[in-house]
Coordinates of C-alpha atoms in Angstrom, one line a residue:
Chain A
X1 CA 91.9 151.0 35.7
X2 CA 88.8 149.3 36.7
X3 CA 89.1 145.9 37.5
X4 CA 92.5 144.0 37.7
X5 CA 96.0 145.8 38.5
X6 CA 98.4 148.6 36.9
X7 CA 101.4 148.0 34.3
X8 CA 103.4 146.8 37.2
X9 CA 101.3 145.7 39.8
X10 CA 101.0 141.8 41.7
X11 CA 97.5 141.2 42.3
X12 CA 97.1 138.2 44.7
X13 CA 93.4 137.4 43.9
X14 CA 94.3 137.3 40.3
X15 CA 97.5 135.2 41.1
X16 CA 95.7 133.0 43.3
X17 CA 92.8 132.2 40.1
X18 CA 95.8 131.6 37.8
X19 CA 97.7 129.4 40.6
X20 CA 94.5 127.2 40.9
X21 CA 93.9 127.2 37.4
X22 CA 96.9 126.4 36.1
X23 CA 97.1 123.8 39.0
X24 CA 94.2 122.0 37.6
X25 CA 95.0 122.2 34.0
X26 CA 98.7 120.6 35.0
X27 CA 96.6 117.8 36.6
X28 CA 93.8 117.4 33.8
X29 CA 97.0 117.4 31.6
X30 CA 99.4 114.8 33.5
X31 CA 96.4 112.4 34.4
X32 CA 94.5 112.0 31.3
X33 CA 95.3 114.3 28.4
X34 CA 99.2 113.5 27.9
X35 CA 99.8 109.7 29.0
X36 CA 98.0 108.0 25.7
X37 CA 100.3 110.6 23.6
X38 CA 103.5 109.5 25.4
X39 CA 102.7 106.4 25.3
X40 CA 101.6 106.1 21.5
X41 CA 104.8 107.6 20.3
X42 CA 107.1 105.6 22.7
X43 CA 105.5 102.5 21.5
X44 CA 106.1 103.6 17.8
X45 CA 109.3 104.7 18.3
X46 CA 109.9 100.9 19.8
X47 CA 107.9 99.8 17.0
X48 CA 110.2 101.5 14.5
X49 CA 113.1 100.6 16.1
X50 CA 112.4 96.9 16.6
X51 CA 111.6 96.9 13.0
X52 CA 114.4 98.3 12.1
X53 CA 116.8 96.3 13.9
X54 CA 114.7 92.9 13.0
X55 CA 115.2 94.0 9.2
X56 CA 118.9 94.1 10.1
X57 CA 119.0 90.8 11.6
X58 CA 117.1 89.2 8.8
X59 CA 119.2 91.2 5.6
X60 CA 122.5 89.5 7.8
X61 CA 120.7 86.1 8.0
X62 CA 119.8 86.4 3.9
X63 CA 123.6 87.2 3.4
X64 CA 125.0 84.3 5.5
X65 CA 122.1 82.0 3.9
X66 CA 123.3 82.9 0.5
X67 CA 127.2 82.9 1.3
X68 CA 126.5 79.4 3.0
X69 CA 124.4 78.3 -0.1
X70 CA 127.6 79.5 -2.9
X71 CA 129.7 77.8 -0.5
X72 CA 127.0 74.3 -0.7
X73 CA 127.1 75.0 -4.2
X74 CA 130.7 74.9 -4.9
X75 CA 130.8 72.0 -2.9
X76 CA 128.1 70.1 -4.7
X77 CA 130.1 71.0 -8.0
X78 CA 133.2 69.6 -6.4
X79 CA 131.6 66.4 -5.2
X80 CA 130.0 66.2 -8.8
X81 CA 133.2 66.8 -10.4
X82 CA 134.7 63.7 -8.2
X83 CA 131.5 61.4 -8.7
X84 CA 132.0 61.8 -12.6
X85 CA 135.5 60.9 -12.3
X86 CA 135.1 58.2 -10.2
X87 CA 132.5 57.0 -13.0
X88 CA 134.7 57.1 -15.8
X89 CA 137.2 55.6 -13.9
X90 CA 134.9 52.7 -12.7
X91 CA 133.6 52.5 -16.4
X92 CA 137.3 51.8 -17.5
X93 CA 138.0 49.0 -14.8
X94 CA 134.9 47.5 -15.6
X95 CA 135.7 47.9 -19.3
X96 CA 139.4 46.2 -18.6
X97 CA 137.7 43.8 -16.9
X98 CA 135.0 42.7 -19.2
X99 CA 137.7 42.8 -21.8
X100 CA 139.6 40.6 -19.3
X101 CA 136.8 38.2 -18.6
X102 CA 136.0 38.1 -22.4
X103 CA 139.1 37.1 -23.2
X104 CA 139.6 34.4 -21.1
X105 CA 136.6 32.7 -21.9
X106 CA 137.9 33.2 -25.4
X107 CA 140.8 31.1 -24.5
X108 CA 138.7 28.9 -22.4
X109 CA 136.5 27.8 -25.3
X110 CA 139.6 27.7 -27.5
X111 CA 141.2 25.2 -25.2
X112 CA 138.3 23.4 -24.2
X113 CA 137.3 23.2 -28.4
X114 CA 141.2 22.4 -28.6
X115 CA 140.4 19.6 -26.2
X116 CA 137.8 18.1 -27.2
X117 CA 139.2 17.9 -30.9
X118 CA 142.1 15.8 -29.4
X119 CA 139.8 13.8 -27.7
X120 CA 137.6 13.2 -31.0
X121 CA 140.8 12.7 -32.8
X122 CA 142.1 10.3 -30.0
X123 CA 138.5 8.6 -30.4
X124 CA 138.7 8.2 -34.0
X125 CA 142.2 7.2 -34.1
X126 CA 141.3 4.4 -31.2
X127 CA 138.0 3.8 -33.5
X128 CA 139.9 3.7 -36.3
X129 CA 142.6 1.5 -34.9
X130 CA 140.3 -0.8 -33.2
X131 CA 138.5 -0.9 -37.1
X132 CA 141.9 -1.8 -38.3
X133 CA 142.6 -4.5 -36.0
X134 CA 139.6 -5.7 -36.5
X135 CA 139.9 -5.3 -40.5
X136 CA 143.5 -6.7 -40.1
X137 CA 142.4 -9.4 -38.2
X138 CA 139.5 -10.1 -40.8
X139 CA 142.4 -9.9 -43.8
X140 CA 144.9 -11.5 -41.3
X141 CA 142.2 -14.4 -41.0
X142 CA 141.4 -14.6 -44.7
X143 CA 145.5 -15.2 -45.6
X144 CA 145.5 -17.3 -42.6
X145 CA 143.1 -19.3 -43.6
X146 CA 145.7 -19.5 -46.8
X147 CA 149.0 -19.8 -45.3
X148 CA 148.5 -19.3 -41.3
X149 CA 151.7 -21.5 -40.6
X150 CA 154.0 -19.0 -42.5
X151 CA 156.1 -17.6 -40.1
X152 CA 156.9 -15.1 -42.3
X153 CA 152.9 -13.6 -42.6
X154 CA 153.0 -13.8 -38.8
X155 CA 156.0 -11.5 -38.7
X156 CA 154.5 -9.3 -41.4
X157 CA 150.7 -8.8 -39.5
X158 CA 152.9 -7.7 -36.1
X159 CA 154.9 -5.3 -37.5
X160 CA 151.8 -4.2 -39.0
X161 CA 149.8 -3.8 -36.0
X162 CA 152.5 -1.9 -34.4
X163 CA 152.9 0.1 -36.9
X164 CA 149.2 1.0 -36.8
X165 CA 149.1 1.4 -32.8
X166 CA 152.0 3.7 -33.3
X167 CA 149.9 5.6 -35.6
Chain B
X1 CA 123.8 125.9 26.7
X2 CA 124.0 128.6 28.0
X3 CA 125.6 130.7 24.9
X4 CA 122.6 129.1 23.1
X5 CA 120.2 130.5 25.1
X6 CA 122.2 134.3 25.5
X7 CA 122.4 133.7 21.5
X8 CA 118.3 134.0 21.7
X9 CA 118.5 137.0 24.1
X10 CA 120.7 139.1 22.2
X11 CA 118.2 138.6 18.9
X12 CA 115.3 139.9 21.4
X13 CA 117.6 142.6 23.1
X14 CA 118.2 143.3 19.5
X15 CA 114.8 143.6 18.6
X16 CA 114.0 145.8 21.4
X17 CA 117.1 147.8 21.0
X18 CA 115.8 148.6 17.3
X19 CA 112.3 149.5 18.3
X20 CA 112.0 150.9 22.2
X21 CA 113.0 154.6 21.0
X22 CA 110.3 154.6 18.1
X23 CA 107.6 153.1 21.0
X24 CA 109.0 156.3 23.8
X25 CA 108.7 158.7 21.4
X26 CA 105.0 157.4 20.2
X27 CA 103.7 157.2 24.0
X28 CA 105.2 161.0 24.3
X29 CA 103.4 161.9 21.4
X30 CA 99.6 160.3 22.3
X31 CA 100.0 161.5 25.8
X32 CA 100.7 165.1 24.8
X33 CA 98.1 164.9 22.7
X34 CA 96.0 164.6 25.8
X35 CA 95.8 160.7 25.8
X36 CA 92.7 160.0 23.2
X37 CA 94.5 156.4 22.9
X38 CA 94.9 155.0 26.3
X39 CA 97.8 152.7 25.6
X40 CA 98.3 151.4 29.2
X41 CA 94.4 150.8 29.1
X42 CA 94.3 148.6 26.5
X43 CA 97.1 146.6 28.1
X44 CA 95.6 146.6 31.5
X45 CA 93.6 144.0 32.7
X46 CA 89.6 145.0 33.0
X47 CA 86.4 143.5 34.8
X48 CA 85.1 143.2 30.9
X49 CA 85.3 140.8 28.3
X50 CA 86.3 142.9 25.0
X51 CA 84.3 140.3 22.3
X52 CA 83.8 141.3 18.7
X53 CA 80.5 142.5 19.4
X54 CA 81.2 144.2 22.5
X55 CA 81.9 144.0 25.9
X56 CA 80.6 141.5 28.3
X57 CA 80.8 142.4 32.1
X58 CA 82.8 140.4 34.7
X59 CA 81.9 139.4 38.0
X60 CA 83.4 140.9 41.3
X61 CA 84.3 138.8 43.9
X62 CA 85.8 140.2 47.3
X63 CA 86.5 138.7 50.5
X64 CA 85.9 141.5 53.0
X65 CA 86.7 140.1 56.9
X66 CA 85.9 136.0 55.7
X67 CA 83.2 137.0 53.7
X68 CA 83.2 136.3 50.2
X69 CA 80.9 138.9 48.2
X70 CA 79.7 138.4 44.6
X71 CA 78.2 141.4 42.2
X72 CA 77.7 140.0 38.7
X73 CA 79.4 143.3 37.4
X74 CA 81.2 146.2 38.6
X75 CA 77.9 148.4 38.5
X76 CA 76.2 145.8 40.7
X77 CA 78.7 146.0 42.7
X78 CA 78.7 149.9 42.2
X79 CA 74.7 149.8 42.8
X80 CA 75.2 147.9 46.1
X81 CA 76.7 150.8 48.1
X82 CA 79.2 149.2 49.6
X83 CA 81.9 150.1 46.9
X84 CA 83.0 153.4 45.7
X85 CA 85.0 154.1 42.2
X86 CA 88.3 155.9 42.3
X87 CA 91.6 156.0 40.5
X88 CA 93.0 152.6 42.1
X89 CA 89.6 150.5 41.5
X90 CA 86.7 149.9 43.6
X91 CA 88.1 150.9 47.4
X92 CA 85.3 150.0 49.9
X93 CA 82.9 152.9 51.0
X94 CA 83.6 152.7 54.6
X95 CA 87.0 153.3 53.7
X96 CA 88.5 149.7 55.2
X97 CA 90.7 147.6 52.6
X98 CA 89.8 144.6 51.5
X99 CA 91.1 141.5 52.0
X100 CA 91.4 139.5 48.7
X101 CA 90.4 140.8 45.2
X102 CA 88.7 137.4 43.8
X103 CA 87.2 139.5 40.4
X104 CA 86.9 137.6 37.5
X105 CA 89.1 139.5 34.8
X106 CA 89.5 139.5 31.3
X107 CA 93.5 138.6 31.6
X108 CA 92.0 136.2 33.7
X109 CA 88.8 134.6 31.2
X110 CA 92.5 134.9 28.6
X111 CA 94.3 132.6 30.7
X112 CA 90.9 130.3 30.9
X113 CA 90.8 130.3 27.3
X114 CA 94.3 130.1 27.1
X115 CA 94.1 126.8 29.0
X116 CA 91.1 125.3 27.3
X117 CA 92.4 125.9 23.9
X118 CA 95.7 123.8 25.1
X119 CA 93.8 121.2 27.1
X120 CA 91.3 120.7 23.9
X121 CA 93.7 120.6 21.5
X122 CA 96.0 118.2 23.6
X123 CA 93.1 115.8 24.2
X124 CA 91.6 115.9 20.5
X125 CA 95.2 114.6 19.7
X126 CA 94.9 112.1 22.5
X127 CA 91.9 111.0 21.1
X128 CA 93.5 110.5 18.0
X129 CA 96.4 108.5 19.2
X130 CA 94.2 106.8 21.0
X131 CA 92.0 105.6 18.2
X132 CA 95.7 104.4 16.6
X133 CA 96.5 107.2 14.4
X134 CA 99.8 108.0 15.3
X135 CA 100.4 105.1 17.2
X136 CA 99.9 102.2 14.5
X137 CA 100.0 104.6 11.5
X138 CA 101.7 107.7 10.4
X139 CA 99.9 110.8 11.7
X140 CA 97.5 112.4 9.6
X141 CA 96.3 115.6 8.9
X142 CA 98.3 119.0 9.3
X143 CA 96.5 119.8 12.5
X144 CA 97.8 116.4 13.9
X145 CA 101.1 116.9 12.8
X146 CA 101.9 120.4 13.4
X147 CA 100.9 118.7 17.6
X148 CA 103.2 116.0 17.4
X149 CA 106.2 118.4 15.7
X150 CA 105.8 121.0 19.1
X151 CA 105.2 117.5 21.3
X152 CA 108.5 115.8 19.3
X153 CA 110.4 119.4 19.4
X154 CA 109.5 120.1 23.5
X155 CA 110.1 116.7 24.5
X156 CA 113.4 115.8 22.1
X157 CA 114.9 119.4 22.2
X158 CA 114.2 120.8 25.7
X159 CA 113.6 117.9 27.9
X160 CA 115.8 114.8 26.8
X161 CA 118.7 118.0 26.2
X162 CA 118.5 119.7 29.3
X163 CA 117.0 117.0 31.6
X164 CA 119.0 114.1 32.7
X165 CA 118.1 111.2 30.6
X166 CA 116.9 109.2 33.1
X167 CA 114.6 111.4 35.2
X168 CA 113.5 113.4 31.8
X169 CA 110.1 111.2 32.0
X170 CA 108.1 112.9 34.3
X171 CA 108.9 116.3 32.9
X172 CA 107.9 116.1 29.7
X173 CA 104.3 116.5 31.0
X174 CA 104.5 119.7 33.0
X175 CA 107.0 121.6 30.4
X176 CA 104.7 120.6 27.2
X177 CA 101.5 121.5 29.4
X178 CA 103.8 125.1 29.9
X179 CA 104.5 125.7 26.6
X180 CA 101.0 125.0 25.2
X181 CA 99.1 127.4 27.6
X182 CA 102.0 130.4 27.4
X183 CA 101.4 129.7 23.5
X184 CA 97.8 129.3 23.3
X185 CA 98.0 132.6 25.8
X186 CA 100.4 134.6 23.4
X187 CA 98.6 133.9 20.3
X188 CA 95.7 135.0 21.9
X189 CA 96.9 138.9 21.8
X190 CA 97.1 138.3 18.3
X191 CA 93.0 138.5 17.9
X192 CA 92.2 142.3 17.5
X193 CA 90.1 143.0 20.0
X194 CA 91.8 140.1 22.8
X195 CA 94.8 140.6 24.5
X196 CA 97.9 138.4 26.0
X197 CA 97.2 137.2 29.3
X198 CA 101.2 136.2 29.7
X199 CA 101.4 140.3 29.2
X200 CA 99.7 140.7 32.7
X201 CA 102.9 140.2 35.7
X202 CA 100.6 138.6 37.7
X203 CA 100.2 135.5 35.2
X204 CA 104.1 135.5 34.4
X205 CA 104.9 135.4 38.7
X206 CA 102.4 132.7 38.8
X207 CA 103.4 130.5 36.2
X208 CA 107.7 131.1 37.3
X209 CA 106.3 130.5 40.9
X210 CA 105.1 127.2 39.8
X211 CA 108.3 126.3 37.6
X212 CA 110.3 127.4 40.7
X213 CA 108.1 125.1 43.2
X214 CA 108.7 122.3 40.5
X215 CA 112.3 122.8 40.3
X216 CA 113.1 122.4 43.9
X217 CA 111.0 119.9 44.9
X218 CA 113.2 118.3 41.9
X219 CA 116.7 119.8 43.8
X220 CA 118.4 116.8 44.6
X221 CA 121.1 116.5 47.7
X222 CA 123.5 117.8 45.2
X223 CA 121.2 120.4 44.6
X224 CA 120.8 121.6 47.9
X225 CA 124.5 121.2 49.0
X226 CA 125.8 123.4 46.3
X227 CA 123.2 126.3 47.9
X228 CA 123.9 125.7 51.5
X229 CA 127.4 124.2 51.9
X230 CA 129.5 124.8 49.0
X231 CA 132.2 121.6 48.3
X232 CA 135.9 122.6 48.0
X233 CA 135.4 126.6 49.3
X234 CA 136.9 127.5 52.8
X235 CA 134.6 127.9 55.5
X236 CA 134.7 132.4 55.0
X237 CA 133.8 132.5 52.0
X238 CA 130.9 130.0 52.1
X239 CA 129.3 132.7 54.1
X240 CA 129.4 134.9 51.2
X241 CA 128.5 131.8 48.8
X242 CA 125.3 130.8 50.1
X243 CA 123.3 134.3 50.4
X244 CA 124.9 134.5 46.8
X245 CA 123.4 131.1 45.8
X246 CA 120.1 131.4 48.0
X247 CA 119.6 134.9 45.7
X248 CA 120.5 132.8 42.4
X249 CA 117.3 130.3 43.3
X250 CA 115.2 133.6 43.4
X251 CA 116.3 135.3 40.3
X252 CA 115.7 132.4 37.7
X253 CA 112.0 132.6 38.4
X254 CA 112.3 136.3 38.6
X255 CA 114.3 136.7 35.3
X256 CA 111.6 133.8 33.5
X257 CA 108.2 136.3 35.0
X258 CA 109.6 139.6 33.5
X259 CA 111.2 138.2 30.2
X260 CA 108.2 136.7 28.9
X261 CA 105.9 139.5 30.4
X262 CA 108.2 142.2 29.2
X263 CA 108.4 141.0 25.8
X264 CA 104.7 140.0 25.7
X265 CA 103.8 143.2 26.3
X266 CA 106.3 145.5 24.5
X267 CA 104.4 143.9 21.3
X268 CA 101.0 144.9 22.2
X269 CA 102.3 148.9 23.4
X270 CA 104.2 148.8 19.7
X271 CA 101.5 147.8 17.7
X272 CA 99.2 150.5 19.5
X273 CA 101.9 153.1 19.0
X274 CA 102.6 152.4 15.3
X275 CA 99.2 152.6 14.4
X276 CA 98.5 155.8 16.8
X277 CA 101.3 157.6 14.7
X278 CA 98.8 157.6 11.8
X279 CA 96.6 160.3 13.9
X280 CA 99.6 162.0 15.5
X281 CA 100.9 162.8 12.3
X282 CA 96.9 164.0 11.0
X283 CA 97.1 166.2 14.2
X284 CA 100.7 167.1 13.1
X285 CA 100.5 167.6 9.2
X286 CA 97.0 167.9 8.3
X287 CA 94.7 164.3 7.6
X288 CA 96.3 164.0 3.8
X289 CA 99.9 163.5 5.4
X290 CA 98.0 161.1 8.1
X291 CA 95.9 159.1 5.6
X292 CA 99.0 159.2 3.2
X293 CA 101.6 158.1 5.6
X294 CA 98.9 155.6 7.4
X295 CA 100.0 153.2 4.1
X296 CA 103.4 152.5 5.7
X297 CA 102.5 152.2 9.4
X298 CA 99.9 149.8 8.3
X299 CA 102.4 147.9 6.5
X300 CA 104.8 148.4 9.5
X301 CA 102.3 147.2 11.9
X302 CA 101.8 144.0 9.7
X303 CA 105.1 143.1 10.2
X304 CA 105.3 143.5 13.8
X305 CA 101.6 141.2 13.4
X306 CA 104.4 138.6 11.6
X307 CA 107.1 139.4 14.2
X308 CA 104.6 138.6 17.2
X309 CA 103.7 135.0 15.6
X310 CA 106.5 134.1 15.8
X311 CA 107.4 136.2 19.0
X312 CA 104.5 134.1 20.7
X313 CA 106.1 130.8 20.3
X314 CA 109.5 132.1 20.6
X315 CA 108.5 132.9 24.2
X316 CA 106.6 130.2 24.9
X317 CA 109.7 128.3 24.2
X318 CA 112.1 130.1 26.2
X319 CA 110.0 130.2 28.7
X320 CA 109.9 125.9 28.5
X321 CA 113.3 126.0 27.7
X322 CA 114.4 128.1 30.8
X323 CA 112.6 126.2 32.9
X324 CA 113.8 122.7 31.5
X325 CA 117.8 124.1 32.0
X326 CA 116.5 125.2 35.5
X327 CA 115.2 121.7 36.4
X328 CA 117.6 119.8 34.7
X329 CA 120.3 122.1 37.1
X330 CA 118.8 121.3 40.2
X331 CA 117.8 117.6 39.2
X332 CA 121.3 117.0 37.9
X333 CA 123.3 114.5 40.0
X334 CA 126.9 115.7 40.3
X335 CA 129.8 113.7 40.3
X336 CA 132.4 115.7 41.6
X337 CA 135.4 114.3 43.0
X338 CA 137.0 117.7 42.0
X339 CA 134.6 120.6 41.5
X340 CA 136.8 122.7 38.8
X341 CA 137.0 120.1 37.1
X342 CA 133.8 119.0 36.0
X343 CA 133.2 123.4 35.9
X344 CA 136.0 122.9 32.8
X345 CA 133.9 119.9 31.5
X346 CA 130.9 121.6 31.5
X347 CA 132.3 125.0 29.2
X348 CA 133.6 122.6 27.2
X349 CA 129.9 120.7 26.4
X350 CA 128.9 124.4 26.1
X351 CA 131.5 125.2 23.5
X352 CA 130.9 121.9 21.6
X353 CA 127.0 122.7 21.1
X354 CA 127.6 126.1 20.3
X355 CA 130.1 124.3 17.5
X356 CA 127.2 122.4 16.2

């Protein structure tokens, strides 16, 4: 066996190549080869795992946006509901009270047209009265003028003038 | 754990169970046929480099008394005079030893290229991350991908399992570094001509020295109590404990070098033998019942090819794996208010990952 040991044999030269060898090859290894690999795959890994757990965050955000959005939702609808309602309600109090309004200036214009027709009647009957004097007084005049003396005519053009103003 | 790892030794116990007698009686057979297949040889280590094209020459390197002499190749060194060939290797004419055998090897240019093939491959992927494939991107190519699956598998399944959590950082460099060169190494003996430099004791001691030197430079007071000063024995028996516990340092390493040399090399002596039956049985029968039968050791042998693929990075993985179970032990910071107790805790974490 030239060179080298037997089957069994512990050659220290050899040992001592392989120890120094393998000493350098850890070091090569450990200092330059390994590190960048390490660290690639741990900063994936992070990577992947960040990821993950950022998707996570974000599907629970979506799911409370859109729970919080049904719940705006139902709320707008309820609101709605109540702004319609109050409508029709304020449409019927302002219809009562246009109604209301309407029909007192109804009555108003009744009363005031009521009014002023018992004023023009009071005018004409003043006008009229004041025409019959004044007729009465011409007629009175003209039988005067016959028999003024008469006591009788005299008694007969007063009860005639107060008949009139009675009138 | 540990029934997951005696699970793996039974298979390869198995294995060798089911093969060793047909290997015996093969390495009877060639020798008695007066040895035209050196099967030792071709697992021995040499001072030549077998190539496809043939062999190149190694240097020699002794230190003889401080002196460090170089011969380019055994017949320089032959040529020189000073050395003299005989069944142990070159011996020194003068008939003094010699100090340190320095010689280049081809085990030894194996566990170069072993090395290089693990430290190029490791760095083309580094290069790769470091352009951002990988890192930003999914990893392309299968080359790229079948490096971050062993990466992912030693670092995920041997070093975050074995090695406490938060000290597993600064292991995953030296176990992955292991496991690529004892791969790269195995898979080497697959070549025809090339051999497996992790079949060569030498390379095994060296490489379970190291994991050994790792592991209790990692020991931590815990570590070194439980060897030297037992909790919760009585004072007698510790003196039996400690030699006990001082020998169970020495044997993990010891157990790790022979396993994976053992098993590197019982694949190399059983290919050689399987194929050498094909002219032990033209000796035997006459060369139609050699070239007939030489169909099914072929095919046998092709198999065993199969079975040391996957043999090569079975090992390499044990190997990793040993030595991550090792650290990881003597790393480990105990909390034991009562010893048997966290002893019951621990069969029961074995039981539960056997379960799974």
């Amino acid at each position: 066996m030239a060179g080298g040991g037997g089957l069994l044999s512990f050659n220290t030269g050899f040992a001592i190549w392989v120890a120094i060898s393998m000493v350098i090859f850890l070091f090569i290894m450990y200092k330059f080869a390994l590190p960048p690999i390490m660290k690639a795959l741990d900063d994936r890994e992070t990577n992947i795992r960040e990821s993950l757990e950022a998707a996570e965050k974000a599907l629970a955000k979506a799911e409370e946006v859109s729970k919080n959005n049904e719940a705006v939702l139902r709320e707008a609808e309820v609101k709605a509901q109540q702004i319609r309602k109050d409508a029709v309600k304020d449409a019927e109090v302002l219809r009562a009270d246009r109604i209301e309004k309407t029909r007192l200036e109804v009555e108003k214009l009744l009363l005031d047209a009521r009014a002023t027709i018992e004023q023009e009647k009071k005018q004409a009957l003043a006008e009229l009265r004041k025409e019959v004097t004044t007729l009465a007084i011409e007629a009175s005049t003209k039988i005067l003028k016959e028999n003024m003396d008469t006591e009788k005519n005299q008694k007969l053009i007063n009860t005639f003038v107060d008949d009139l103003s009675k009138n | 754990m540990a029934l997951k790892i005696s699970r793996t030794l039974l298979i390869i116990s198995f294995l060798l169970a089911v093969l060793s007698p047909l290997s015996i009686f093969a390495a009877d057979a060639t020798e008695s046929e007066g040895g035209s297949i050196d099967i030792l040889g071709k697992t021995a280590d040499h001072d030549y480099f077998d190539t496809a094209f043939g062999k190149i020459y190694l240097p020699r390197i002794y230190v003889i008394n401080g002196d460090i002499s170089f011969f380019s190749s055994t017949k320089k060194a032959l040529a020189s005079g000073e050395f003299i060939q005989t069944e142990e290797g070159l011996v020194r004419a003068d008939g003094e030893g010699i100090d340190l055998d320095l010689s280049i090897t081809s085990h030894l240019v194996y566990v170069w290229l072993g090395i290089l093939f693990a430290l190029l491959f490791t760095m083309w992927a580094a290069s790769r991350y470091k352009k951002g494939i990988g890192s930003q991107t999914a990893p392309k190519g299968a080359i790229q991908n079948i490096f971050e699956i062993l990466y992912l598998f030693v670092r995920d399944q041997i070093v975050f399992e074995y090695i406490p959590r938060e000290k597993a950082g600064k292991y995953i460099p030296f176990l992955f570094s292991v496991f690529m060169a004892i791969a790269m190494m195995n898979m080497l003996g697959l070549l025809p001509w090339g051999a497996s430099a992790t079949a060569d004791l030498t390379v095994t001691a060296t490489l379970a020295l190291i994991t050994f030197i790792v592991t209790q430079v990692s020991g931590t007071k815990d570590h070194w109590q439980h060897v030297f000063n037992f909790p919760g024995v009585p004072l007698l028996v510790k003196f039996i404990l400690t030699p006990v516990e001082i020998l169970g340092l020495l044997t993990k390493p010891f157990a790790l070098a022979i396993r994976l040399f053992a098993n590197m090399l019982s694949g190399k002596i059983m290919i050689i033998c399987i194929l050498g039956l094909i002219f032990i049985f033209t000796d035997l029968f006459g060369p139609s019942v050699g070239v007939g039968t030489s169909i099914f050791w072929v095919g046998l042998t092709s198999v065993l090819y199969g079975l040391k693929v996957f043999v090569a990075l079975l090992q390499a993985y044990i190997f990793t794996l040993l030595s991550a179970v090792f650290i990881g032990m003597a790393a480990e910071e105990h909390h034991h208010d009562d010893h048997h107790h966290s002893d019951l805790e621990l069969l029961s974490n074995t039981q539960q990952s056997n379960n799974h």
